Amino acid sequence: MEVVILPGSKQIGALAADAIEALLRRKPNAILGLATGSSPLPIYDELARRHEQKGLDFSQAHGFALDEYVGLEPGHPESYREVIRREFTNRVNIKPENVHGPDGAAQDILASCQAYEDAMKALGGVDLQILGVGTDGHIGFNEPGSSLASRTRIKTLIEQTRKDNARFFKSIDDVPHHVITQGLGTIMDARHVVLVATGAQKAQAVRDFVEGPVSAICAASVLQLHPHATILIDEAAASSLKLADYYRHTYDNKPEWQGL
């Protein structure tokens, strides 16, 4: 796990976009894992800018959404399929048919989850997975207590997550109780994971998953076991880390050939 502490979200977005641009230039048909929420937005803004101004090409790429609410009507503005379309894929030249998401309206949820796993495998697996992290350490919607080996499945949201997401809805009563999410085992299959966290409200979660024990109570801690996990955080999110100075020193002296 590499921890990179940067001044703010703009620098974080640029560095993550560097990794994605390098991936697309060496592998134009790369598979991107797409997260929602506020954390990835600087990445998507920077990728859209590079597409518009530099011609960064997404025409052969595929995107797989990390999760989706269960029970929202098709086209609901807060469904994650719509959020990803609005915030990212409509702003670049990725083909609409190459953007995939879990089906929160499926009649057979179990079969739908397996089909989603199969679709990722059929295309060779995710090359780079973008992640945020919740205040309780969840990634995707793998809430505390999730199996570290879990696959794509239905999950019940804890009330804190519903409260955190209520800002996107008219009220908390409109936030669904259930979601489909890629499991922790599914996320760990990605060849490169880039997790973004900003703000003091994420400092406890960052400390727990970076420097605490690997445990189901903090789902993101499983990334300590990933062979290529990059953690991009701002100073506020890094404020509780015991080894923050070491992470800064390591990154400042990193050989250029290593990349992100």
XYZ file of C-alpha atoms in Angstrom:
260
model
C 0.000 0.000 0.000
C 1.389 3.369 -1.041
C 0.116 6.429 0.848
C 0.508 9.772 -0.931
C -0.298 12.965 0.969
C -1.083 15.935 -1.264
C -2.169 19.547 -0.629
C -5.751 19.189 -1.851
C -8.329 17.594 -4.115
C -7.048 19.273 -7.289
C -3.617 17.681 -6.905
C -5.205 14.363 -5.985
C -7.414 14.449 -9.077
C -4.437 15.248 -11.306
C -2.267 12.442 -9.937
C -5.043 9.855 -10.239
C -5.751 11.077 -13.779
C -2.058 10.639 -14.585
C -2.322 6.960 -13.676
C -5.483 6.491 -15.731
C -4.057 8.358 -18.722
C -0.889 6.235 -18.629
C -3.038 3.093 -18.465
C -5.178 4.136 -21.450
C -2.143 5.031 -23.549
C -0.546 1.626 -23.052
C -3.874 -0.271 -23.066
C -6.635 1.613 -24.935
C -9.229 -1.062 -24.106
C -8.597 -0.835 -20.368
C -11.311 -1.721 -17.861
C -11.985 1.051 -15.350
C -13.802 0.550 -12.061
C -15.959 3.627 -11.439
C -16.997 4.913 -8.021
C -19.506 7.609 -7.122
C -19.676 10.110 -4.271
C -17.772 13.350 -3.867
C -14.268 11.857 -3.614
C -13.828 10.799 -7.267
C -15.236 14.020 -8.755
C -11.842 15.785 -9.107
C -10.589 12.738 -11.003
C -13.527 12.796 -13.391
C -13.209 16.554 -13.891
C -9.534 16.190 -14.775
C -10.124 13.256 -17.129
C -12.891 15.198 -18.897
C -10.553 18.172 -19.250
C -7.814 15.988 -20.730
C -10.279 14.413 -23.144
C -11.491 17.820 -24.306
C -8.144 19.592 -24.435
C -5.662 16.782 -25.116
C -7.768 14.194 -26.891
C -7.474 11.524 -24.209
C -9.310 8.637 -25.823
C -11.838 6.425 -24.014
C -13.442 4.963 -27.153
C -12.189 1.418 -26.535
C -12.393 1.471 -22.737
C -15.038 -0.125 -20.547
C -16.322 1.082 -17.193
C -17.868 -0.980 -14.387
C -19.714 0.807 -11.603
C -18.863 -0.155 -8.062
C -22.413 -0.281 -6.743
C -26.071 0.635 -7.189
C -29.139 1.287 -5.073
C -31.902 -1.295 -5.048
C -35.415 -0.085 -5.751
C -34.897 3.277 -7.463
C -36.903 3.676 -10.630
C -34.945 3.626 -13.928
C -33.480 7.038 -14.687
C -33.703 8.265 -11.083
C -31.166 11.132 -10.860
C -29.482 9.625 -7.792
C -29.113 6.121 -9.190
C -25.421 5.502 -9.561
C -25.788 4.668 -13.227
C -27.147 8.188 -13.758
C -24.565 9.802 -11.484
C -21.675 8.182 -13.345
C -23.217 9.161 -16.666
C -23.704 12.753 -15.535
C -20.391 13.241 -13.762
C -18.098 11.323 -16.088
C -19.071 9.137 -19.015
C -21.195 11.732 -20.828
C -18.186 14.067 -20.708
C -15.780 11.749 -22.548
C -16.043 9.528 -25.622
C -16.564 6.181 -23.908
C -19.303 4.230 -25.688
C -22.565 4.044 -23.703
C -22.758 0.296 -24.278
C -19.323 -0.045 -22.669
C -20.518 1.405 -19.346
C -21.863 -1.302 -17.058
C -23.582 -1.190 -13.694
C -25.277 -3.597 -11.281
C -29.014 -3.957 -11.922
C -30.810 -2.657 -8.854
C -34.176 -3.420 -10.456
C -33.479 -7.063 -11.326
C -36.160 -9.621 -10.473
C -33.478 -12.179 -9.597
C -30.845 -10.256 -7.631
C -28.597 -13.274 -7.041
C -28.460 -14.156 -10.733
C -27.914 -10.520 -11.639
C -24.950 -10.256 -9.250
C -23.361 -13.381 -10.711
C -23.902 -12.067 -14.229
C -22.111 -8.848 -13.248
C -19.126 -10.787 -11.937
C -19.095 -12.865 -15.119
C -19.187 -9.773 -17.324
C -16.116 -8.320 -15.619
C -14.230 -11.600 -15.938
C -15.205 -11.998 -19.591
C -13.486 -8.702 -20.412
C -10.341 -9.626 -18.527
C -11.018 -8.012 -15.158
C -10.700 -4.464 -13.864
C -7.375 -2.781 -14.591
C -7.833 0.217 -12.302
C -10.495 0.600 -9.638
C -11.332 4.056 -8.277
C -12.535 4.084 -4.666
C -13.659 6.473 -1.980
C -13.999 5.496 1.667
C -16.822 6.035 4.131
C -16.433 7.573 7.579
C -16.728 4.058 9.021
C -14.152 2.620 6.621
C -16.536 1.078 4.107
C -15.546 0.821 0.441
C -18.198 0.320 -2.160
C -21.120 -0.522 0.091
C -19.174 -3.138 2.018
C -20.334 -2.050 5.441
C -18.521 -2.935 8.694
C -18.636 -6.678 9.187
C -18.487 -7.516 5.477
C -16.601 -10.658 4.541
C -13.117 -9.873 3.265
C -13.698 -12.488 0.545
C -17.170 -11.258 -0.493
C -18.298 -10.985 -4.101
C -20.936 -8.796 -5.778
C -24.116 -9.098 -3.718
C -27.030 -7.286 -2.064
C -26.277 -5.439 1.185
C -28.361 -3.629 3.806
C -27.084 -0.129 4.547
C -26.340 0.891 8.112
C -28.074 4.053 9.276
C -24.860 6.101 9.294
C -24.366 5.441 5.590
C -27.970 6.385 4.882
C -27.470 9.610 6.865
C -24.223 10.344 4.972
C -26.011 9.877 1.639
C -29.172 11.752 2.586
C -27.623 14.995 1.281
C -28.174 13.676 -2.235
C -31.911 13.081 -1.647
C -34.816 15.212 -0.464
C -34.695 13.487 2.924
C -33.276 10.399 4.574
C -36.653 8.727 4.050
C -35.888 8.664 0.326
C -32.539 6.862 0.746
C -32.928 3.154 -0.086
C -32.151 0.576 2.574
C -30.537 -1.882 0.156
C -27.810 -1.779 -2.484
C -25.911 -4.056 -4.803
C -22.176 -3.711 -4.368
C -19.020 -5.290 -5.634
C -17.627 -7.343 -2.775
C -14.261 -6.906 -1.124
C -12.989 -9.989 -2.921
C -14.193 -8.511 -6.210
C -12.430 -5.208 -5.502
C -9.247 -7.057 -4.586
C -9.229 -8.675 -8.039
C -8.556 -5.271 -9.662
C -4.961 -4.983 -10.801
C -4.576 -1.457 -9.399
C -6.722 0.230 -6.752
C -6.683 4.019 -6.326
C -8.500 5.205 -3.206
C -9.183 8.900 -2.608
C -10.016 10.490 0.751
C -10.173 14.184 1.656
C -11.217 16.174 4.698
C -10.878 15.858 8.453
C -14.061 13.776 8.641
C -12.165 10.939 6.920
C -9.077 11.089 9.173
C -10.238 8.369 11.581
C -11.187 6.000 8.761
C -7.868 6.622 6.992
C -5.911 5.894 10.162
C -7.927 2.737 10.822
C -7.578 1.199 7.375
C -3.993 2.288 6.662
C -2.369 1.664 10.037
C -4.867 -0.458 11.955
C -5.382 -4.213 11.824
C -6.893 -5.960 8.825
C -10.415 -6.604 10.052
C -13.978 -6.906 8.802
C -14.965 -4.065 11.149
C -13.040 -1.725 8.825
C -13.665 -3.019 5.322
C -11.058 -0.821 3.608
C -8.304 -2.407 5.723
C -8.340 -5.353 3.296
C -6.412 -3.091 0.916
C -3.346 -3.642 3.077
C -3.243 -7.050 1.381
C -3.527 -5.681 -2.171
C -0.347 -5.873 -4.287
C -0.944 -2.452 -5.897
C -3.071 -0.096 -3.793
C -2.491 3.660 -3.975
C -4.038 5.852 -1.271
C -4.347 9.541 -2.231
C -5.246 11.817 0.677
C -5.065 15.483 1.630
C -3.449 16.890 4.751
C -6.710 16.907 6.704
C -7.419 13.246 5.980
C -3.802 12.422 6.919
C -3.966 14.259 10.237
C -4.302 11.135 12.420
C -1.636 9.008 10.735
C 1.322 8.085 12.948
C 3.612 7.570 9.962
C 2.560 10.636 7.953
C 6.107 12.041 7.837
C 7.419 8.721 6.566
C 4.800 8.603 3.813
C 5.767 12.125 2.732
C 9.472 11.228 2.740
C 8.875 8.042 0.764
C 6.875 9.819 -1.926
C 9.287 12.761 -2.151
C 12.150 10.336 -2.797
C 10.296 7.926 -5.058
C 12.142 6.965 -8.281
C 10.386 8.240 -11.413
C 10.518 4.796 -13.010
C 8.216 3.422 -10.303
C 5.160 5.342 -11.478
C 1.997 5.481 -9.396
